[in-house]
PDB file of C-alpha atoms in Angstrom:
ATOM      1  CA  MET A   1      -8.156  -7.087 -41.395  1.00 95.00           C
ATOM      2  CA  THR A   2     -10.200 -10.219 -42.155  1.00 98.00           C
ATOM      3  CA  VAL A   3      -9.092 -11.979 -45.244  1.00 98.00           C
ATOM      4  CA  LEU A   4     -11.258 -14.267 -47.699  1.00 98.00           C
ATOM      5  CA  ILE A   5      -9.113 -16.740 -49.663  1.00 98.00           C
ATOM      6  CA  VAL A   6     -11.550 -18.307 -52.252  1.00 98.00           C
ATOM      7  CA  GLY A   7     -10.082 -21.660 -53.180  1.00 97.00           C
ATOM      8  CA  GLY A   8      -8.189 -21.722 -49.861  1.00 97.00           C
ATOM      9  CA  SER A   9      -7.537 -25.563 -50.139  1.00 96.00           C
ATOM     10  CA  GLY A  10      -5.684 -25.398 -53.361  1.00 96.00           C
ATOM     11  CA  PHE A  11      -1.879 -25.461 -53.785  1.00 97.00           C
ATOM     12  CA  LEU A  12      -1.772 -21.469 -54.030  1.00 98.00           C
ATOM     13  CA  GLY A  13      -4.557 -20.952 -51.532  1.00 97.00           C
ATOM     14  CA  THR A  14      -2.781 -22.959 -48.920  1.00 97.00           C
ATOM     15  CA  GLU A  15      -0.055 -20.686 -48.916  1.00 98.00           C
ATOM     16  CA  LEU A  16      -1.812 -17.701 -49.152  1.00 98.00           C
ATOM     17  CA  VAL A  17      -4.064 -18.882 -45.955  1.00 98.00           C
ATOM     18  CA  GLU A  18      -0.877 -19.609 -44.092  1.00 97.00           C
ATOM     19  CA  GLN A  19       1.134 -16.283 -44.995  1.00 98.00           C
ATOM     20  CA  ALA A  20      -2.252 -14.377 -44.047  1.00 98.00           C
ATOM     21  CA  ARG A  21      -2.359 -16.173 -40.708  1.00 97.00           C
ATOM     22  CA  THR A  22       1.230 -15.301 -40.093  1.00 97.00           C
ATOM     23  CA  ALA A  23       0.819 -11.629 -40.675  1.00 97.00           C
ATOM     24  CA  GLY A  24      -1.915 -11.557 -37.939  1.00 97.00           C
ATOM     25  CA  HIS A  25      -5.013 -11.467 -40.411  1.00 97.00           C
ATOM     26  CA  THR A  26      -8.459 -12.933 -39.240  1.00 98.00           C
ATOM     27  CA  THR A  27      -7.909 -15.364 -42.199  1.00 98.00           C
ATOM     28  CA  VAL A  28     -11.036 -17.598 -43.430  1.00 98.00           C
ATOM     29  CA  ALA A  29     -10.960 -19.858 -46.536  1.00 98.00           C
ATOM     30  CA  THR A  30     -13.019 -21.685 -48.922  1.00 97.00           C
ATOM     31  CA  TYR A  31     -13.007 -25.229 -50.818  1.00 96.00           C
ATOM     32  CA  ALA A  32     -15.119 -26.656 -53.777  1.00 92.00           C
ATOM     33  CA  THR A  33     -14.965 -30.250 -52.501  1.00 91.00           C
ATOM     34  CA  LYS A  34     -13.287 -30.344 -49.056  1.00 93.00           C
ATOM     35  CA  PRO A  35     -11.174 -28.215 -46.858  1.00 93.00           C
ATOM     36  CA  GLY A  36      -7.731 -28.481 -47.300  1.00 91.00           C
ATOM     37  CA  ASP A  37      -4.284 -28.758 -45.205  1.00 90.00           C
ATOM     38  CA  ALA A  38      -4.156 -25.260 -44.046  1.00 91.00           C
ATOM     39  CA  SER A  39      -5.392 -24.046 -40.730  1.00 92.00           C
ATOM     40  CA  PRO A  40      -7.837 -20.896 -41.086  1.00 93.00           C
ATOM     41  CA  THR A  41     -10.006 -19.316 -38.656  1.00 93.00           C
ATOM     42  CA  ALA A  42     -13.007 -20.825 -40.588  1.00 96.00           C
ATOM     43  CA  TRP A  43     -13.605 -22.814 -43.575  1.00 97.00           C
ATOM     44  CA  TYR A  44     -16.520 -22.324 -45.802  1.00 97.00           C
ATOM     45  CA  PRO A  45     -18.130 -24.505 -48.743  1.00 96.00           C
ATOM     46  CA  LEU A  46     -18.636 -22.601 -51.887  1.00 96.00           C
ATOM     47  CA  ASP A  47     -19.457 -22.707 -55.417  1.00 94.00           C
ATOM     48  CA  LEU A  48     -18.558 -19.962 -57.232  1.00 95.00           C
ATOM     49  CA  ARG A  49     -21.425 -21.026 -60.180  1.00 94.00           C
ATOM     50  CA  ASP A  50     -24.135 -20.328 -57.085  1.00 92.00           C
ATOM     51  CA  ALA A  51     -24.745 -16.588 -56.579  1.00 89.00           C
ATOM     52  CA  GLY A  52     -26.405 -17.047 -53.390  1.00 91.00           C
ATOM     53  CA  SER A  53     -23.728 -19.108 -51.931  1.00 91.00           C
ATOM     54  CA  LEU A  54     -21.319 -16.448 -52.768  1.00 94.00           C
ATOM     55  CA  ASP A  55     -23.896 -13.986 -51.167  1.00 93.00           C
ATOM     56  CA  THR A  56     -24.124 -15.664 -48.259  1.00 95.00           C
ATOM     57  CA  VAL A  57     -20.320 -15.996 -47.466  1.00 96.00           C
ATOM     58  CA  MET A  58     -19.678 -12.295 -48.114  1.00 96.00           C
ATOM     59  CA  ALA A  59     -22.774 -11.921 -45.611  1.00 96.00           C
ATOM     60  CA  GLU A  60     -21.246 -14.237 -42.822  1.00 96.00           C
ATOM     61  CA  VAL A  61     -17.653 -13.239 -43.178  1.00 97.00           C
ATOM     62  CA  ARG A  62     -17.509  -9.741 -44.143  1.00 97.00           C
ATOM     63  CA  PRO A  63     -14.175  -9.553 -45.413  1.00 98.00           C
ATOM     64  CA  GLN A  64     -11.722  -6.427 -46.170  1.00 98.00           C
ATOM     65  CA  LEU A  65     -10.240  -8.251 -48.497  1.00 98.00           C
ATOM     66  CA  VAL A  66     -10.988 -11.316 -50.872  1.00 98.00           C
ATOM     67  CA  ILE A  67      -8.096 -13.194 -52.841  1.00 98.00           C
ATOM     68  CA  ASN A  68      -9.658 -15.442 -55.607  1.00 98.00           C
ATOM     69  CA  ALA A  69      -7.547 -18.307 -55.939  1.00 98.00           C
ATOM     70  CA  SER A  70      -9.546 -21.214 -57.111  1.00 95.00           C
ATOM     71  CA  SER A  71      -9.014 -23.056 -60.139  1.00 88.00           C
ATOM     72  CA  GLY A  72     -11.823 -24.230 -62.141  1.00 83.00           C
ATOM     73  CA  ALA A  73      -9.689 -25.661 -65.516  1.00 87.00           C
ATOM     74  CA  ALA A  74     -11.604 -24.883 -68.773  1.00 87.00           C
ATOM     75  CA  ASP A  75     -14.902 -25.417 -67.127  1.00 93.00           C
ATOM     76  CA  TRP A  76     -16.616 -22.196 -68.509  1.00 96.00           C
ATOM     77  CA  ALA A  77     -19.109 -21.723 -65.826  1.00 95.00           C
ATOM     78  CA  THR A  78     -16.437 -21.766 -62.982  1.00 95.00           C
ATOM     79  CA  THR A  79     -13.554 -20.320 -64.500  1.00 97.00           C
ATOM     80  CA  ALA A  80     -14.921 -17.009 -66.402  1.00 97.00           C
ATOM     81  CA  GLU A  81     -18.598 -16.668 -64.950  1.00 97.00           C
ATOM     82  CA  GLY A  82     -17.495 -17.210 -61.230  1.00 97.00           C
ATOM     83  CA  PRO A  83     -15.262 -14.773 -60.670  1.00 98.00           C
ATOM     84  CA  ILE A  84     -17.402 -12.062 -62.284  1.00 98.00           C
ATOM     85  CA  ARG A  85     -20.274 -13.290 -59.485  1.00 97.00           C
ATOM     86  CA  LEU A  86     -17.614 -12.765 -56.905  1.00 97.00           C
ATOM     87  CA  ALA A  87     -16.403  -9.748 -57.752  1.00 98.00           C
ATOM     88  CA  MET A  88     -20.012  -8.138 -58.477  1.00 97.00           C
ATOM     89  CA  VAL A  89     -20.665  -9.524 -54.571  1.00 97.00           C
ATOM     90  CA  ALA A  90     -17.525  -8.241 -53.407  1.00 97.00           C
ATOM     91  CA  ALA A  91     -18.087  -4.746 -54.872  1.00 98.00           C
ATOM     92  CA  ARG A  92     -21.801  -4.822 -53.381  1.00 96.00           C
ATOM     93  CA  TYR A  93     -20.493  -5.279 -50.095  1.00 96.00           C
ATOM     94  CA  GLY A  94     -17.137  -2.595 -50.748  1.00 97.00           C
ATOM     95  CA  THR A  95     -14.551  -5.394 -50.478  1.00 98.00           C
ATOM     96  CA  ARG A  96     -11.238  -4.832 -51.825  1.00 98.00           C
ATOM     97  CA  MET A  97     -10.429  -7.837 -54.564  1.00 98.00           C
ATOM     98  CA  VAL A  98      -7.547  -9.240 -55.729  1.00 98.00           C
ATOM     99  CA  HIS A  99      -8.431 -12.137 -58.989  1.00 98.00           C
ATOM    100  CA  VAL A 100      -5.386 -14.350 -59.530  1.00 98.00           C
ATOM    101  CA  SER A 101      -5.319 -14.827 -63.558  1.00 98.00           C
ATOM    102  CA  SER A 102      -2.950 -16.507 -66.019  1.00 98.00           C
ATOM    103  CA  ASP A 103      -0.393 -16.287 -68.706  1.00 98.00           C
ATOM    104  CA  ALA A 104      -2.486 -18.353 -70.553  1.00 97.00           C
ATOM    105  CA  VAL A 105      -4.516 -15.372 -71.557  1.00 98.00           C
ATOM    106  CA  PHE A 106      -1.925 -14.914 -74.170  1.00 98.00           C
ATOM    107  CA  SER A 107      -0.958 -16.784 -77.666  1.00 97.00           C
ATOM    108  CA  GLY A 108       2.542 -16.374 -77.648  1.00 97.00           C
ATOM    109  CA  ALA A 109       2.806 -14.339 -80.916  1.00 96.00           C
ATOM    110  CA  LYS A 110       4.577 -11.708 -79.078  1.00 96.00           C
ATOM    111  CA  VAL A 111       6.876 -13.979 -76.440  1.00 97.00           C
ATOM    112  CA  HIS A 112       6.790 -11.071 -74.312  1.00 98.00           C
ATOM    113  CA  TYR A 113       3.985  -9.058 -72.540  1.00 98.00           C
ATOM    114  CA  ASP A 114       3.589  -6.400 -70.196  1.00 98.00           C
ATOM    115  CA  GLU A 115       0.421  -5.336 -68.505  1.00 98.00           C
ATOM    116  CA  SER A 116      -0.557  -2.994 -71.299  1.00 97.00           C
ATOM    117  CA  SER A 117      -0.627  -6.169 -73.866  1.00 98.00           C
ATOM    118  CA  LEU A 118      -4.163  -7.483 -74.990  1.00 97.00           C
ATOM    119  CA  PRO A 119      -5.078 -10.824 -74.289  1.00 98.00           C
ATOM    120  CA  ASP A 120      -5.507 -13.349 -77.171  1.00 97.00           C
ATOM    121  CA  PRO A 121      -5.633 -16.845 -75.903  1.00 97.00           C
ATOM    122  CA  VAL A 122      -5.620 -19.862 -77.841  1.00 95.00           C
ATOM    123  CA  THR A 123      -6.902 -22.725 -75.533  1.00 95.00           C
ATOM    124  CA  PRO A 124     -10.565 -22.829 -73.916  1.00 95.00           C
ATOM    125  CA  TYR A 125      -8.892 -22.476 -70.667  1.00 96.00           C
ATOM    126  CA  GLY A 126      -7.086 -19.189 -71.762  1.00 97.00           C
ATOM    127  CA  ALA A 127     -10.210 -17.737 -73.081  1.00 97.00           C
ATOM    128  CA  ALA A 128     -12.119 -18.467 -69.857  1.00 97.00           C
ATOM    129  CA  LYS A 129      -9.192 -16.900 -67.924  1.00 98.00           C
ATOM    130  CA  ALA A 130      -9.633 -13.897 -70.379  1.00 98.00           C
ATOM    131  CA  ALA A 131     -12.832 -13.109 -70.246  1.00 98.00           C
ATOM    132  CA  ALA A 132     -12.796 -13.443 -66.227  1.00 98.00           C
ATOM    133  CA  GLU A 133     -10.270 -10.435 -66.087  1.00 98.00           C
ATOM    134  CA  THR A 134     -12.601  -8.575 -68.118  1.00 98.00           C
ATOM    135  CA  GLY A 135     -15.798  -9.214 -66.269  1.00 98.00           C
ATOM    136  CA  VAL A 136     -14.132  -8.557 -63.015  1.00 98.00           C
ATOM    137  CA  LEU A 137     -12.707  -5.313 -63.576  1.00 98.00           C
ATOM    138  CA  ALA A 138     -15.663  -4.284 -65.286  1.00 98.00           C
ATOM    139  CA  VAL A 139     -18.166  -5.167 -62.563  1.00 98.00           C
ATOM    140  CA  HIS A 140     -15.613  -4.094 -60.013  1.00 98.00           C
ATOM    141  CA  PRO A 141     -13.165  -0.954 -61.305  1.00 98.00           C
ATOM    142  CA  THR A 142     -11.377  -1.191 -58.348  1.00 98.00           C
ATOM    143  CA  ALA A 143     -10.590  -4.789 -58.263  1.00 98.00           C
ATOM    144  CA  ALA A 144      -6.797  -5.806 -59.150  1.00 98.00           C
ATOM    145  CA  VAL A 145      -6.134  -8.961 -61.677  1.00 98.00           C
ATOM    146  CA  ALA A 146      -2.828 -10.546 -61.036  1.00 98.00           C
ATOM    147  CA  ARG A 147      -1.536 -12.491 -63.948  1.00 98.00           C
ATOM    148  CA  THR A 148       0.697 -15.296 -63.021  1.00 98.00           C
ATOM    149  CA  SER A 149       2.905 -18.292 -64.798  1.00 98.00           C
ATOM    150  CA  LEU A 150       4.015 -21.810 -63.067  1.00 98.00           C
ATOM    151  CA  ILE A 151       3.657 -21.947 -59.440  1.00 98.00           C
ATOM    152  CA  ILE A 152       6.719 -23.729 -58.006  1.00 98.00           C
ATOM    153  CA  GLY A 153       7.634 -24.463 -54.477  1.00 96.00           C
ATOM    154  CA  HIS A 154       7.843 -26.724 -51.654  1.00 92.00           C
ATOM    155  CA  GLY A 155       7.962 -29.861 -53.597  1.00 93.00           C
ATOM    156  CA  ARG A 156       4.177 -30.014 -53.750  1.00 93.00           C
ATOM    157  CA  SER A 157       3.510 -28.206 -57.144  1.00 95.00           C
ATOM    158  CA  LEU A 158       1.940 -30.318 -59.924  1.00 95.00           C
ATOM    159  CA  HIS A 159       4.757 -29.762 -61.614  1.00 96.00           C
ATOM    160  CA  GLU A 160       7.617 -30.844 -59.173  1.00 97.00           C
ATOM    161  CA  LYS A 161       5.018 -34.054 -58.577  1.00 97.00           C
ATOM    162  CA  LEU A 162       5.295 -34.602 -62.645  1.00 97.00           C
ATOM    163  CA  VAL A 163       9.142 -34.580 -62.506  1.00 98.00           C
ATOM    164  CA  HIS A 164       9.361 -36.982 -59.761  1.00 97.00           C
ATOM    165  CA  ASP A 165       7.069 -39.004 -61.598  1.00 97.00           C
ATOM    166  CA  LEU A 166       8.631 -39.125 -64.681  1.00 97.00           C
ATOM    167  CA  ALA A 167      12.119 -39.745 -63.120  1.00 97.00           C
ATOM    168  CA  ALA A 168      10.691 -42.817 -61.436  1.00 95.00           C
ATOM    169  CA  GLY A 169       9.116 -43.840 -64.391  1.00 94.00           C
ATOM    170  CA  THR A 170       5.808 -44.143 -63.043  1.00 96.00           C
ATOM    171  CA  ARG A 171       4.078 -41.944 -65.371  1.00 95.00           C
ATOM    172  CA  ASP A 172       3.810 -41.465 -69.027  1.00 94.00           C
ATOM    173  CA  GLY A 173       4.803 -38.274 -70.685  1.00 93.00           C
ATOM    174  CA  ALA A 174       7.427 -35.968 -71.777  1.00 95.00           C
ATOM    175  CA  LEU A 175       8.615 -32.497 -70.922  1.00 97.00           C
ATOM    176  CA  PHE A 176       8.823 -30.056 -73.653  1.00 97.00           C
ATOM    177  CA  THR A 177      11.686 -28.058 -75.073  1.00 97.00           C
ATOM    178  CA  ASP A 178      10.175 -25.458 -76.638  1.00 96.00           C
ATOM    179  CA  ASP A 179       7.385 -24.525 -74.134  1.00 97.00           C
ATOM    180  CA  ILE A 180       8.852 -21.471 -72.362  1.00 98.00           C
ATOM    181  CA  ARG A 181       7.360 -19.706 -69.295  1.00 98.00           C
ATOM    182  CA  CYS A 182       8.390 -17.577 -66.571  1.00 98.00           C
ATOM    183  CA  PRO A 183       8.020 -19.536 -63.134  1.00 98.00           C
ATOM    184  CA  VAL A 184       7.110 -18.172 -59.658  1.00 98.00           C
ATOM    185  CA  HIS A 185       7.835 -19.556 -56.217  1.00 98.00           C
ATOM    186  CA  VAL A 186       4.504 -20.204 -54.327  1.00 98.00           C
ATOM    187  CA  THR A 187       6.238 -18.243 -51.207  1.00 98.00           C
ATOM    188  CA  ASP A 188       7.037 -15.101 -53.593  1.00 98.00           C
ATOM    189  CA  LEU A 189       3.521 -15.325 -55.296  1.00 98.00           C
ATOM    190  CA  ALA A 190       1.459 -15.367 -51.987  1.00 98.00           C
ATOM    191  CA  ALA A 191       3.388 -12.649 -50.103  1.00 98.00           C
ATOM    192  CA  SER A 192       2.980 -10.342 -53.574  1.00 98.00           C
ATOM    193  CA  LEU A 193      -1.341 -11.175 -53.898  1.00 98.00           C
ATOM    194  CA  LEU A 194      -1.426 -10.061 -50.276  1.00 98.00           C
ATOM    195  CA  GLU A 195       0.859  -6.792 -50.761  1.00 98.00           C
ATOM    196  CA  LEU A 196      -1.534  -5.756 -53.659  1.00 98.00           C
ATOM    197  CA  GLY A 197      -4.295  -6.397 -51.450  1.00 98.00           C
ATOM    198  CA  ALA A 198      -2.999  -4.432 -48.802  1.00 96.00           C
ATOM    199  CA  ALA A 199      -1.860  -1.614 -50.821  1.00 96.00           C
ATOM    200  CA  ASP A 200      -5.721  -1.266 -52.333  1.00 92.00           C
ATOM    201  CA  ALA A 201      -3.758  -1.978 -55.795  1.00 95.00           C
ATOM    202  CA  THR A 202      -6.189  -1.943 -58.969  1.00 97.00           C
ATOM    203  CA  GLY A 203      -5.848  -2.827 -62.506  1.00 98.00           C
ATOM    204  CA  LEU A 204      -3.703  -5.229 -64.170  1.00 98.00           C
ATOM    205  CA  HIS A 205      -0.555  -6.871 -62.735  1.00 98.00           C
ATOM    206  CA  HIS A 206       2.221  -9.468 -63.407  1.00 98.00           C
ATOM    207  CA  LEU A 207       3.899 -11.820 -60.666  1.00 98.00           C
ATOM    208  CA  ALA A 208       6.242 -13.972 -62.319  1.00 98.00           C
ATOM    209  CA  GLY A 209       9.357 -14.999 -62.212  1.00 98.00           C
ATOM    210  CA  ARG A 210      12.206 -13.445 -64.170  1.00 96.00           C
ATOM    211  CA  ASP A 211      13.776 -16.418 -65.618  1.00 98.00           C
ATOM    212  CA  ALA A 212      12.080 -17.742 -68.756  1.00 98.00           C
ATOM    213  CA  VAL A 213      13.129 -21.752 -69.074  1.00 98.00           C
ATOM    214  CA  SER A 214      11.553 -24.183 -71.013  1.00 98.00           C
ATOM    215  CA  ARG A 215       9.650 -27.056 -69.244  1.00 98.00           C
ATOM    216  CA  HIS A 216      12.346 -29.291 -69.646  1.00 98.00           C
ATOM    217  CA  GLU A 217      14.740 -26.887 -68.137  1.00 98.00           C
ATOM    218  CA  LEU A 218      12.670 -26.555 -65.234  1.00 98.00           C
ATOM    219  CA  GLY A 219      12.171 -29.899 -64.810  1.00 98.00           C
ATOM    220  CA  THR A 220      16.079 -30.156 -64.904  1.00 98.00           C
ATOM    221  CA  LEU A 221      16.466 -27.962 -62.048  1.00 97.00           C
ATOM    222  CA  ILE A 222      13.775 -29.665 -60.016  1.00 97.00           C
ATOM    223  CA  ALA A 223      15.737 -32.948 -60.427  1.00 97.00           C
ATOM    224  CA  GLN A 224      18.881 -31.496 -59.804  1.00 95.00           C
ATOM    225  CA  ARG A 225      17.775 -29.816 -56.707  1.00 95.00           C
ATOM    226  CA  ASP A 226      15.895 -32.906 -55.499  1.00 95.00           C
ATOM    227  CA  GLY A 227      18.695 -35.326 -56.506  1.00 95.00           C
ATOM    228  CA  LEU A 228      16.975 -37.300 -59.062  1.00 96.00           C
ATOM    229  CA  ASP A 229      18.440 -38.543 -62.253  1.00 96.00           C
ATOM    230  CA  ALA A 230      17.870 -35.661 -64.787  1.00 96.00           C
ATOM    231  CA  SER A 231      18.701 -37.795 -67.773  1.00 96.00           C
ATOM    232  CA  ARG A 232      15.735 -39.912 -67.342  1.00 96.00           C
ATOM    233  CA  LEU A 233      13.413 -36.872 -68.035  1.00 97.00           C
ATOM    234  CA  PRO A 234      11.846 -37.554 -71.305  1.00 97.00           C
ATOM    235  CA  THR A 235      11.578 -34.529 -73.544  1.00 97.00           C
ATOM    236  CA  ALA A 236       9.387 -33.394 -76.513  1.00 95.00           C
ATOM    237  CA  LEU A 237       8.268 -30.797 -78.781  1.00 96.00           C
ATOM    238  CA  ARG A 238       5.153 -28.766 -77.964  1.00 94.00           C
ATOM    239  CA  ALA A 239       4.832 -27.866 -81.303  1.00 92.00           C
ATOM    240  CA  ASN A 240       4.170 -31.729 -82.405  1.00 93.00           C
ATOM    241  CA  SER A 241       1.827 -32.039 -79.901  1.00 88.00           C
ATOM    242  CA  ILE A 242      -2.043 -32.432 -80.676  1.00 86.00           C
ATOM    243  CA  LEU A 243      -2.791 -30.328 -77.716  1.00 79.00           C
ATOM    244  CA  PRO A 244      -3.173 -26.679 -78.665  1.00 77.00           C
ATOM    245  CA  CYS A 245      -1.102 -24.169 -76.084  1.00 90.00           C
ATOM    246  CA  ALA A 246       1.119 -21.191 -76.544  1.00 95.00           C
ATOM    247  CA  LEU A 247       4.779 -22.246 -77.231  1.00 95.00           C
ATOM    248  CA  ASP A 248       6.784 -18.885 -75.581  1.00 98.00           C
ATOM    249  CA  VAL A 249       4.753 -16.573 -73.321  1.00 98.00           C
ATOM    250  CA  ARG A 250       6.921 -14.626 -70.855  1.00 98.00           C
ATOM    251  CA  LEU A 251       5.360 -12.470 -68.773  1.00 98.00           C
ATOM    252  CA  ASP A 252       7.470  -9.075 -68.223  1.00 98.00           C
ATOM    253  CA  SER A 253       6.751  -8.212 -64.364  1.00 98.00           C
ATOM    254  CA  ARG A 254       9.151  -5.494 -63.770  1.00 98.00           C
ATOM    255  CA  ALA A 255       6.197  -2.810 -64.128  1.00 97.00           C
ATOM    256  CA  THR A 256       4.740  -4.579 -60.603  1.00 98.00           C
ATOM    257  CA  GLN A 257       7.954  -5.664 -59.164  1.00 97.00           C
ATOM    258  CA  ARG A 258       8.982  -2.182 -58.669  1.00 97.00           C
ATOM    259  CA  ALA A 259       6.010  -1.137 -56.247  1.00 95.00           C
ATOM    260  CA  LEU A 260       6.574  -4.446 -54.403  1.00 97.00           C
ATOM    261  CA  ARG A 261       8.808  -4.950 -51.359  1.00 97.00           C
ATOM    262  CA  THR A 262       8.557  -9.031 -52.233  1.00 98.00           C
ATOM    263  CA  THR A 263      11.169  -9.927 -54.975  1.00 97.00           C
ATOM    264  CA  LEU A 264       9.960 -12.291 -57.567  1.00 98.00           C
ATOM    265  CA  ARG A 265      12.722 -14.827 -57.989  1.00 97.00           C
ATOM    266  CA  GLY A 266      13.396 -16.301 -61.051  1.00 97.00           C
ATOM    267  CA  ALA A 267      13.176 -20.319 -61.099  1.00 97.00           C
ATOM    268  CA  ARG A 268      17.220 -20.676 -61.584  1.00 96.00           C
ATOM    269  CA  GLN A 269      17.601 -18.595 -58.202  1.00 95.00           C
ATOM    270  CA  PHE A 270      15.340 -20.541 -56.133  1.00 95.00           C
ATOM    271  CA  LEU A 271      15.970 -23.963 -57.282  1.00 94.00           C
ATOM    272  CA  GLU A 272      19.417 -24.082 -58.063  1.00 85.00           C
ATOM    273  CA  HIS A 273      20.528 -24.232 -54.215  1.00 69.00           C
ATOM    274  CA  PRO A 274      20.164 -27.608 -52.815  1.00 48.00           C
ATOM    275  CA  GLY A 275      17.633 -27.845 -49.908  1.00 49.00           C
ATOM    276  CA  PHE A 276      16.010 -24.872 -50.678  1.00 48.00           C
ATOM    277  CA  ARG A 277      12.166 -25.185 -51.371  1.00 46.00           C
TER     278      ARG A 277
END
């Protein structure tokens, strides 16, 4: 099978490329700025804002599966409109698609969210991700949308790097004690996304870890795993921050987990074992 990883130079994209190649798939990856560290069969530059560029890549690669792991932050054209353009092209070519979304589509008012929960974002990024979900499924009804949470693993995630910088005192900031999420290991997430694609899954799916932890508890677990002094990690309350953001968002992934071979481990499980990344 030929698999196209959109956003292959990113943290999740790199893991997807490596796992897809290990599974024996012809793996092509795209990048926005420069190729990443992974070694796909081929790299293609791609701007999701450019419909012509999308059509060119799809016509040349002719993938059976495309996984969109790109990240455009709060940029509406990239994060909201880009995936819809990709889905339109994928639908035209009859290509299966898995689009990666985020728990940022929820406000935290309900705390617990399963796949039937309606998005109610409170940030520009969350609004863009929610719009992409709706648009992708509207133009490509057999696509799958996979919402996930904080992605951890191999010491390379933004969260792990932040903890190291804070512990070393080389960066200002703090870890919120009232900001709760369900982190997932990048290895589990990538394997699950590939499973969804191979199984022709459709509709909404949740792919998050089973443990709900605060960003400070997550930082403490990372520090303990890596031999850092967790007492050096500054704390704060998200509620006192001027930055709008949901406080407590817990993705319920049990329905999707029942259909997967891959186990979506909790943060305490994959971080409390020294040496495991």
